[in-house]
PDB file of C-alpha atoms in Angstrom:
ATOM      1  CA  MET B   1      94.489  86.834 157.131  1.00  0.00           C
ATOM      2  CA  LYS B   2      94.643  89.395 159.906  1.00  0.00           C
ATOM      3  CA  ARG B   3      96.267  88.775 163.279  1.00  0.00           C
ATOM      4  CA  GLY B   4      95.558  91.598 165.705  1.00  0.00           C
ATOM      5  CA  ASP B   5      96.682  94.775 163.990  1.00  0.00           C
ATOM      6  CA  ARG B   6      98.947  92.899 161.546  1.00  0.00           C
ATOM      7  CA  TYR B   7      98.022  91.497 158.128  1.00  0.00           C
ATOM      8  CA  ILE B   8      99.621  88.266 156.994  1.00  0.00           C
ATOM      9  CA  ILE B   9     100.450  88.005 153.311  1.00  0.00           C
ATOM     10  CA  GLY B  10     101.728  84.763 151.823  1.00  0.00           C
ATOM     11  CA  LEU B  11     104.086  85.002 148.860  1.00  0.00           C
ATOM     12  CA  ASP B  12     105.620  82.117 146.951  1.00  0.00           C
ATOM     13  CA  HIS B  13     108.960  83.251 145.491  1.00  0.00           C
ATOM     14  CA  GLY B  14     109.371  80.627 142.784  1.00  0.00           C
ATOM     15  CA  ASN B  15     112.090  80.437 140.173  1.00  0.00           C
ATOM     16  CA  HIS B  16     109.642  81.379 137.405  1.00  0.00           C
ATOM     17  CA  LEU B  17     106.515  82.799 139.034  1.00  0.00           C
ATOM     18  CA  ILE B  18     105.689  84.793 142.160  1.00  0.00           C
ATOM     19  CA  LYS B  19     102.309  84.053 143.694  1.00  0.00           C
ATOM     20  CA  THR B  20      99.942  85.248 146.427  1.00  0.00           C
ATOM     21  CA  ALA B  21      96.500  83.956 147.365  1.00  0.00           C
ATOM     22  CA  HIS B  22      94.913  86.192 144.712  1.00  0.00           C
ATOM     23  CA  HIS B  23      97.639  86.993 142.170  1.00  0.00           C
ATOM     24  CA  ILE B  24     100.289  85.341 140.050  1.00  0.00           C
ATOM     25  CA  MET B  25     102.881  86.902 137.793  1.00  0.00           C
ATOM     26  CA  GLN B  26     106.096  86.073 136.042  1.00  0.00           C
ATOM     27  CA  ASN B  27     109.254  86.939 137.919  1.00  0.00           C
ATOM     28  CA  GLY B  28     110.847  89.318 135.424  1.00  0.00           C
ATOM     29  CA  VAL B  29     112.002  92.775 136.494  1.00  0.00           C
ATOM     30  CA  LYS B  30     113.129  95.442 134.047  1.00  0.00           C
ATOM     31  CA  ARG B  31     114.691  98.721 135.171  1.00  0.00           C
ATOM     32  CA  LEU B  32     113.495 101.748 133.231  1.00  0.00           C
ATOM     33  CA  GLY B  33     115.398 104.956 132.567  1.00  0.00           C
ATOM     34  CA  VAL B  34     112.338 107.213 132.705  1.00  0.00           C
ATOM     35  CA  LYS B  35     108.721 107.172 133.815  1.00  0.00           C
ATOM     36  CA  PRO B  36     106.815 105.068 131.272  1.00  0.00           C
ATOM     37  CA  THR B  37     103.794 106.315 129.391  1.00  0.00           C
ATOM     38  CA  PHE B  38     101.661 103.424 130.637  1.00  0.00           C
ATOM     39  CA  MET B  39     101.910 102.597 134.334  1.00  0.00           C
ATOM     40  CA  ALA B  40     100.524  99.039 134.265  1.00  0.00           C
ATOM     41  CA  ASN B  41     102.843  96.724 136.219  1.00  0.00           C
ATOM     42  CA  THR B  42     105.128  99.662 137.029  1.00  0.00           C
ATOM     43  CA  LEU B  43     106.724 100.116 140.416  1.00  0.00           C
ATOM     44  CA  TYR B  44     108.593 103.241 141.491  1.00  0.00           C
ATOM     45  CA  TYR B  45     111.035 102.650 144.342  1.00  0.00           C
ATOM     46  CA  GLY B  46     114.307 104.287 145.289  1.00  0.00           C
ATOM     47  CA  ARG B  47     114.055 106.881 142.506  1.00  0.00           C
ATOM     48  CA  THR B  48     113.860 104.146 139.856  1.00  0.00           C
ATOM     49  CA  TYR B  49     110.988 102.854 137.749  1.00  0.00           C
ATOM     50  CA  TYR B  50     110.618  99.105 137.201  1.00  0.00           C
ATOM     51  CA  LYS B  51     108.330  96.939 135.100  1.00  0.00           C
ATOM     52  CA  ALA B  52     107.481  93.890 137.183  1.00  0.00           C
ATOM     53  CA  GLY B  53     106.089  90.572 136.046  1.00  0.00           C
ATOM     54  CA  GLU B  54     105.859  91.182 132.323  1.00  0.00           C
ATOM     55  CA  GLU B  55     108.484  88.618 131.404  1.00  0.00           C
ATOM     56  CA  ARG B  56     110.275  85.664 132.915  1.00  0.00           C
ATOM     57  CA  MET B  57     113.835  85.990 134.155  1.00  0.00           C
ATOM     58  CA  PRO B  58     116.331  83.153 133.932  1.00  0.00           C
ATOM     59  CA  VAL B  59     116.739  81.052 137.076  1.00  0.00           C
ATOM     60  CA  LYS B  60     119.234  82.682 139.431  1.00  0.00           C
ATOM     61  CA  ASP B  61     121.583  80.746 141.678  1.00  0.00           C
ATOM     62  CA  SER B  62     120.651  83.159 144.458  1.00  0.00           C
ATOM     63  CA  LYS B  63     117.574  85.296 145.059  1.00  0.00           C
ATOM     64  CA  LEU B  64     119.880  87.726 146.869  1.00  0.00           C
ATOM     65  CA  ALA B  65     121.972  88.611 143.801  1.00  0.00           C
ATOM     66  CA  ASP B  66     120.143  91.914 143.235  1.00  0.00           C
ATOM     67  CA  ASP B  67     116.928  93.711 144.222  1.00  0.00           C
ATOM     68  CA  ASP B  68     114.701  91.897 141.710  1.00  0.00           C
ATOM     69  CA  TYR B  69     112.905  89.698 144.259  1.00  0.00           C
ATOM     70  CA  TYR B  70     112.439  92.662 146.589  1.00  0.00           C
ATOM     71  CA  ILE B  71     110.854  94.661 143.746  1.00  0.00           C
ATOM     72  CA  LEU B  72     108.600  91.701 142.922  1.00  0.00           C
ATOM     73  CA  THR B  73     107.633  91.415 146.599  1.00  0.00           C
ATOM     74  CA  LEU B  74     106.635  95.084 146.742  1.00  0.00           C
ATOM     75  CA  ALA B  75     104.589  94.761 143.533  1.00  0.00           C
ATOM     76  CA  MET B  76     102.747  91.724 144.867  1.00  0.00           C
ATOM     77  CA  LEU B  77     102.259  93.396 148.261  1.00  0.00           C
ATOM     78  CA  ALA B  78     100.581  96.328 146.487  1.00  0.00           C
ATOM     79  CA  LYS B  79      98.368  94.030 144.395  1.00  0.00           C
ATOM     80  CA  GLU B  80      97.341  91.867 147.352  1.00  0.00           C
ATOM     81  CA  ALA B  81      96.699  94.920 149.567  1.00  0.00           C
ATOM     82  CA  GLU B  82      94.424  96.416 146.930  1.00  0.00           C
ATOM     83  CA  THR B  83      92.507  93.164 146.454  1.00  0.00           C
ATOM     84  CA  ARG B  84      92.071  92.590 150.191  1.00  0.00           C
ATOM     85  CA  GLY B  85      91.418  96.219 151.107  1.00  0.00           C
ATOM     86  CA  ILE B  86      94.475  96.466 153.348  1.00  0.00           C
ATOM     87  CA  PRO B  87      94.874 100.153 154.248  1.00  0.00           C
ATOM     88  CA  GLN B  88      98.026 102.217 153.864  1.00  0.00           C
ATOM     89  CA  ASP B  89     100.353 102.302 156.884  1.00  0.00           C
ATOM     90  CA  SER B  90      99.280  98.788 157.876  1.00  0.00           C
ATOM     91  CA  HIS B  91     101.655  96.431 159.622  1.00  0.00           C
ATOM     92  CA  ILE B  92     102.500  93.409 157.490  1.00  0.00           C
ATOM     93  CA  GLU B  93     103.860  89.946 158.191  1.00  0.00           C
ATOM     94  CA  LEU B  94     105.197  88.201 155.098  1.00  0.00           C
ATOM     95  CA  ALA B  95     105.049  84.398 155.001  1.00  0.00           C
ATOM     96  CA  VAL B  96     107.263  83.483 152.068  1.00  0.00           C
ATOM     97  CA  GLY B  97     107.892  80.256 150.218  1.00  0.00           C
ATOM     98  CA  MET B  98     111.272  79.523 148.684  1.00  0.00           C
ATOM     99  CA  PRO B  99     112.458  76.764 146.346  1.00  0.00           C
ATOM    100  CA  LEU B 100     113.756  73.841 148.393  1.00  0.00           C
ATOM    101  CA  LYS B 101     117.273  74.032 146.908  1.00  0.00           C
ATOM    102  CA  GLN B 102     117.670  77.646 148.095  1.00  0.00           C
ATOM    103  CA  PHE B 103     115.769  77.315 151.357  1.00  0.00           C
ATOM    104  CA  SER B 104     118.431  75.964 153.675  1.00  0.00           C
ATOM    105  CA  PRO B 105     121.434  78.002 152.492  1.00  0.00           C
ATOM    106  CA  GLU B 106     119.568  81.314 151.963  1.00  0.00           C
ATOM    107  CA  ARG B 107     116.619  81.308 154.356  1.00  0.00           C
ATOM    108  CA  ASN B 108     117.973  83.673 157.022  1.00  0.00           C
ATOM    109  CA  ALA B 109     119.606  86.011 154.520  1.00  0.00           C
ATOM    110  CA  PHE B 110     116.379  86.104 152.457  1.00  0.00           C
ATOM    111  CA  ILE B 111     114.396  87.045 155.570  1.00  0.00           C
ATOM    112  CA  ARG B 112     116.793  89.968 156.209  1.00  0.00           C
ATOM    113  CA  TYR B 113     116.679  90.888 152.499  1.00  0.00           C
ATOM    114  CA  LEU B 114     112.870  91.242 152.604  1.00  0.00           C
ATOM    115  CA  LYS B 115     112.654  92.897 156.032  1.00  0.00           C
ATOM    116  CA  ARG B 116     114.772  95.954 155.442  1.00  0.00           C
ATOM    117  CA  ASP B 117     115.726  98.227 158.309  1.00  0.00           C
ATOM    118  CA  SER B 118     114.123 101.353 156.884  1.00  0.00           C
ATOM    119  CA  GLN B 119     110.451 101.105 157.782  1.00  0.00           C
ATOM    120  CA  PRO B 120     107.886 101.929 156.664  1.00  0.00           C
ATOM    121  CA  VAL B 121     108.615 101.011 153.071  1.00  0.00           C
ATOM    122  CA  GLU B 122     107.270 103.607 150.643  1.00  0.00           C
ATOM    123  CA  PHE B 123     106.821 103.117 146.905  1.00  0.00           C
ATOM    124  CA  ARG B 124     104.343 103.643 144.091  1.00  0.00           C
ATOM    125  CA  TYR B 125     102.674 100.845 142.172  1.00  0.00           C
ATOM    126  CA  GLU B 126     100.767 101.682 138.995  1.00  0.00           C
ATOM    127  CA  ASP B 127     101.154 105.312 140.137  1.00  0.00           C
ATOM    128  CA  ALA B 128      99.325 104.746 143.442  1.00  0.00           C
ATOM    129  CA  ALA B 129     101.184 105.583 146.646  1.00  0.00           C
ATOM    130  CA  CYS B 130     101.927 102.638 148.935  1.00  0.00           C
ATOM    131  CA  ARG B 131     103.233 102.725 152.486  1.00  0.00           C
ATOM    132  CA  PHE B 132     103.533  99.624 154.682  1.00  0.00           C
ATOM    133  CA  HIS B 133     105.445  98.466 157.744  1.00  0.00           C
ATOM    134  CA  ILE B 134     106.965  95.034 157.111  1.00  0.00           C
ATOM    135  CA  ASP B 135     107.254  93.941 160.729  1.00  0.00           C
ATOM    136  CA  LYS B 136     108.066  90.277 160.311  1.00  0.00           C
ATOM    137  CA  VAL B 137     109.135  87.827 157.629  1.00  0.00           C
ATOM    138  CA  VAL B 138     108.953  84.058 158.016  1.00  0.00           C
ATOM    139  CA  ALA B 139     110.160  81.624 155.354  1.00  0.00           C
ATOM    140  CA  PHE B 140     109.040  78.122 154.433  1.00  0.00           C
ATOM    141  CA  PRO B 141     110.131  75.641 151.787  1.00  0.00           C
ATOM    142  CA  GLN B 142     107.829  75.580 148.776  1.00  0.00           C
ATOM    143  CA  CYS B 143     105.046  73.005 148.973  1.00  0.00           C
ATOM    144  CA  TYR B 144     105.095  73.133 152.792  1.00  0.00           C
ATOM    145  CA  ALA B 145     101.488  74.326 152.774  1.00  0.00           C
ATOM    146  CA  ALA B 146     100.464  71.236 150.830  1.00  0.00           C
ATOM    147  CA  VAL B 147     101.564  68.914 153.640  1.00  0.00           C
ATOM    148  CA  VAL B 148     101.420  70.970 156.850  1.00  0.00           C
ATOM    149  CA  SER B 149      97.906  69.827 157.755  1.00  0.00           C
ATOM    150  CA  ARG B 150      99.005  66.193 157.397  1.00  0.00           C
ATOM    151  CA  LEU B 151     102.272  66.423 159.355  1.00  0.00           C
ATOM    152  CA  PRO B 152     100.812  64.907 162.579  1.00  0.00           C
ATOM    153  CA  SER B 153      99.798  61.751 160.700  1.00  0.00           C
ATOM    154  CA  MET B 154     103.103  61.374 158.850  1.00  0.00           C
ATOM    155  CA  LYS B 155     105.762  59.016 160.065  1.00  0.00           C
ATOM    156  CA  GLU B 156     109.088  60.445 161.114  1.00  0.00           C
TER     157      GLU B 156
END
């Protein structure tokens, strides 16, 4: 969806899968020592190559423990931007879903984690240059979208 000059991208940051409207992948991230021969599912960020989504990582107590969920977010941002024809240098609003157990204690920290101070964010995905401005991040508990349209008819 586009709001004014900003594109809204929904991402569900599950414990096993990360999902957008058009893509789904496992949540594994593997750091590589060198540029791989094949660039499929490869993200280059901060002078490091990563394979994203090719395996499943164990459930973490916190999504803030390392940069894995940030790397996954960038990979899915690149995939969704390509599918939707979102141009480079666009302004992005991320609407993210989090597992209910982690939502309350980590919500605000996860928002800061995804909306880093250094903007625009620049990286390469599958050897294509990517450059986006992540202007805003909003977080919701997982499954919120399944009930939001029915909230007015639900009892307190």
